[in-house]
């Protein structure tokens, strides 16, 4: 994948992937909360 081509360590890739997933979950929760209040 792109991160391997950029020579990023597997641990860093794992951390980045985790942060992206976490951000997606938080964003989804926020959207659902916004829907409920309207």
Short mmCIF file of N, CA and C in Angstrom, two decimals:
data_model
loop_
_atom_site.label_atom_id
_atom_site.label_comp_id
_atom_site.label_asym_id
_atom_site.label_seq_id
_atom_site.Cartn_x
_atom_site.Cartn_y
_atom_site.Cartn_z
N UNK A 1 0.84 -1.21 0.00
CA UNK A 1 0.00 0.00 0.00
C UNK A 1 0.87 1.25 0.00
N UNK A 2 0.24 2.40 -0.02
CA UNK A 2 0.96 3.67 -0.13
C UNK A 2 1.93 3.87 1.03
N UNK A 3 1.53 3.45 2.23
CA UNK A 3 2.39 3.67 3.39
C UNK A 3 3.67 2.84 3.30
N UNK A 4 3.59 1.63 2.71
CA UNK A 4 4.80 0.83 2.51
C UNK A 4 5.74 1.53 1.53
N UNK A 5 5.17 2.12 0.48
CA UNK A 5 5.98 2.81 -0.52
C UNK A 5 6.69 4.01 0.10
N UNK A 6 6.05 4.65 1.07
CA UNK A 6 6.66 5.81 1.74
C UNK A 6 7.64 5.37 2.83
N UNK A 7 7.84 4.05 2.96
CA UNK A 7 8.81 3.50 3.93
C UNK A 7 8.44 3.84 5.37
N UNK A 8 7.15 3.76 5.69
CA UNK A 8 6.68 3.97 7.06
C UNK A 8 6.66 2.61 7.77
N UNK A 9 7.11 2.58 9.01
CA UNK A 9 7.20 1.31 9.75
C UNK A 9 5.82 0.71 9.98
N UNK A 10 5.74 -0.62 10.09
CA UNK A 10 4.44 -1.29 10.33
C UNK A 10 3.75 -0.75 11.57
N UNK A 11 4.51 -0.43 12.62
CA UNK A 11 3.89 0.11 13.84
C UNK A 11 3.23 1.45 13.56
N UNK A 12 3.93 2.32 12.81
CA UNK A 12 3.37 3.63 12.47
C UNK A 12 2.12 3.46 11.62
N UNK A 13 2.15 2.51 10.69
CA UNK A 13 0.96 2.25 9.86
C UNK A 13 -0.21 1.84 10.74
N UNK A 14 0.06 0.98 11.73
CA UNK A 14 -0.98 0.50 12.64
C UNK A 14 -1.58 1.66 13.42
N UNK A 15 -0.72 2.54 13.91
CA UNK A 15 -1.17 3.70 14.67
C UNK A 15 -2.02 4.62 13.79
N UNK A 16 -1.54 4.90 12.58
CA UNK A 16 -2.27 5.78 11.67
C UNK A 16 -3.64 5.19 11.35
N UNK A 17 -3.67 3.88 11.05
CA UNK A 17 -4.93 3.23 10.73
C UNK A 17 -5.89 3.31 11.91
N UNK A 18 -5.38 3.11 13.11
CA UNK A 18 -6.21 3.19 14.31
C UNK A 18 -6.78 4.59 14.49
N UNK A 19 -5.95 5.61 14.27
CA UNK A 19 -6.42 6.99 14.41
C UNK A 19 -7.51 7.30 13.39
N UNK A 20 -7.33 6.82 12.16
CA UNK A 20 -8.33 7.06 11.12
C UNK A 20 -9.66 6.39 11.49
N UNK A 21 -9.59 5.15 11.98
CA UNK A 21 -10.81 4.45 12.40
C UNK A 21 -11.48 5.19 13.55
N UNK A 22 -10.67 5.62 14.52
CA UNK A 22 -11.20 6.34 15.67
C UNK A 22 -11.89 7.63 15.22
N UNK A 23 -11.25 8.36 14.32
CA UNK A 23 -11.83 9.60 13.81
C UNK A 23 -13.15 9.33 13.09
N UNK A 24 -13.21 8.24 12.32
CA UNK A 24 -14.42 7.89 11.60
C UNK A 24 -15.56 7.57 12.57
N UNK A 25 -15.24 6.83 13.63
CA UNK A 25 -16.25 6.47 14.63
C UNK A 25 -16.77 7.71 15.34
N UNK A 26 -15.86 8.59 15.75
CA UNK A 26 -16.26 9.83 16.45
C UNK A 26 -17.12 10.68 15.51
N UNK A 27 -16.72 10.79 14.25
CA UNK A 27 -17.48 11.58 13.28
C UNK A 27 -18.88 11.01 13.10
N UNK A 28 -18.98 9.67 13.03
CA UNK A 28 -20.27 9.01 12.86
C UNK A 28 -21.17 9.26 14.07
N UNK A 29 -20.60 9.13 15.28
CA UNK A 29 -21.37 9.39 16.50
C UNK A 29 -21.88 10.82 16.51
N UNK A 30 -21.01 11.75 16.10
CA UNK A 30 -21.38 13.16 16.09
C UNK A 30 -22.53 13.41 15.12
N UNK A 31 -22.46 12.79 13.94
CA UNK A 31 -23.54 12.93 12.95
C UNK A 31 -24.86 12.40 13.51
N UNK A 32 -24.81 11.23 14.15
CA UNK A 32 -26.03 10.63 14.70
C UNK A 32 -26.61 11.53 15.79
N UNK A 33 -25.75 12.10 16.63
CA UNK A 33 -26.19 12.98 17.71
C UNK A 33 -26.88 14.21 17.11
N UNK A 34 -26.29 14.76 16.06
CA UNK A 34 -26.85 15.95 15.41
C UNK A 34 -28.23 15.63 14.83
N UNK A 35 -28.36 14.44 14.25
CA UNK A 35 -29.65 14.04 13.68
C UNK A 35 -30.73 13.94 14.76
N UNK A 36 -30.37 13.37 15.91
CA UNK A 36 -31.34 13.15 16.97
C UNK A 36 -31.87 14.47 17.54
N UNK A 37 -31.02 15.47 17.67
CA UNK A 37 -31.43 16.72 18.31
C UNK A 37 -32.33 17.55 17.39
N UNK A 38 -32.20 17.38 16.09
CA UNK A 38 -33.02 18.17 15.15
C UNK A 38 -34.42 17.59 15.07
#
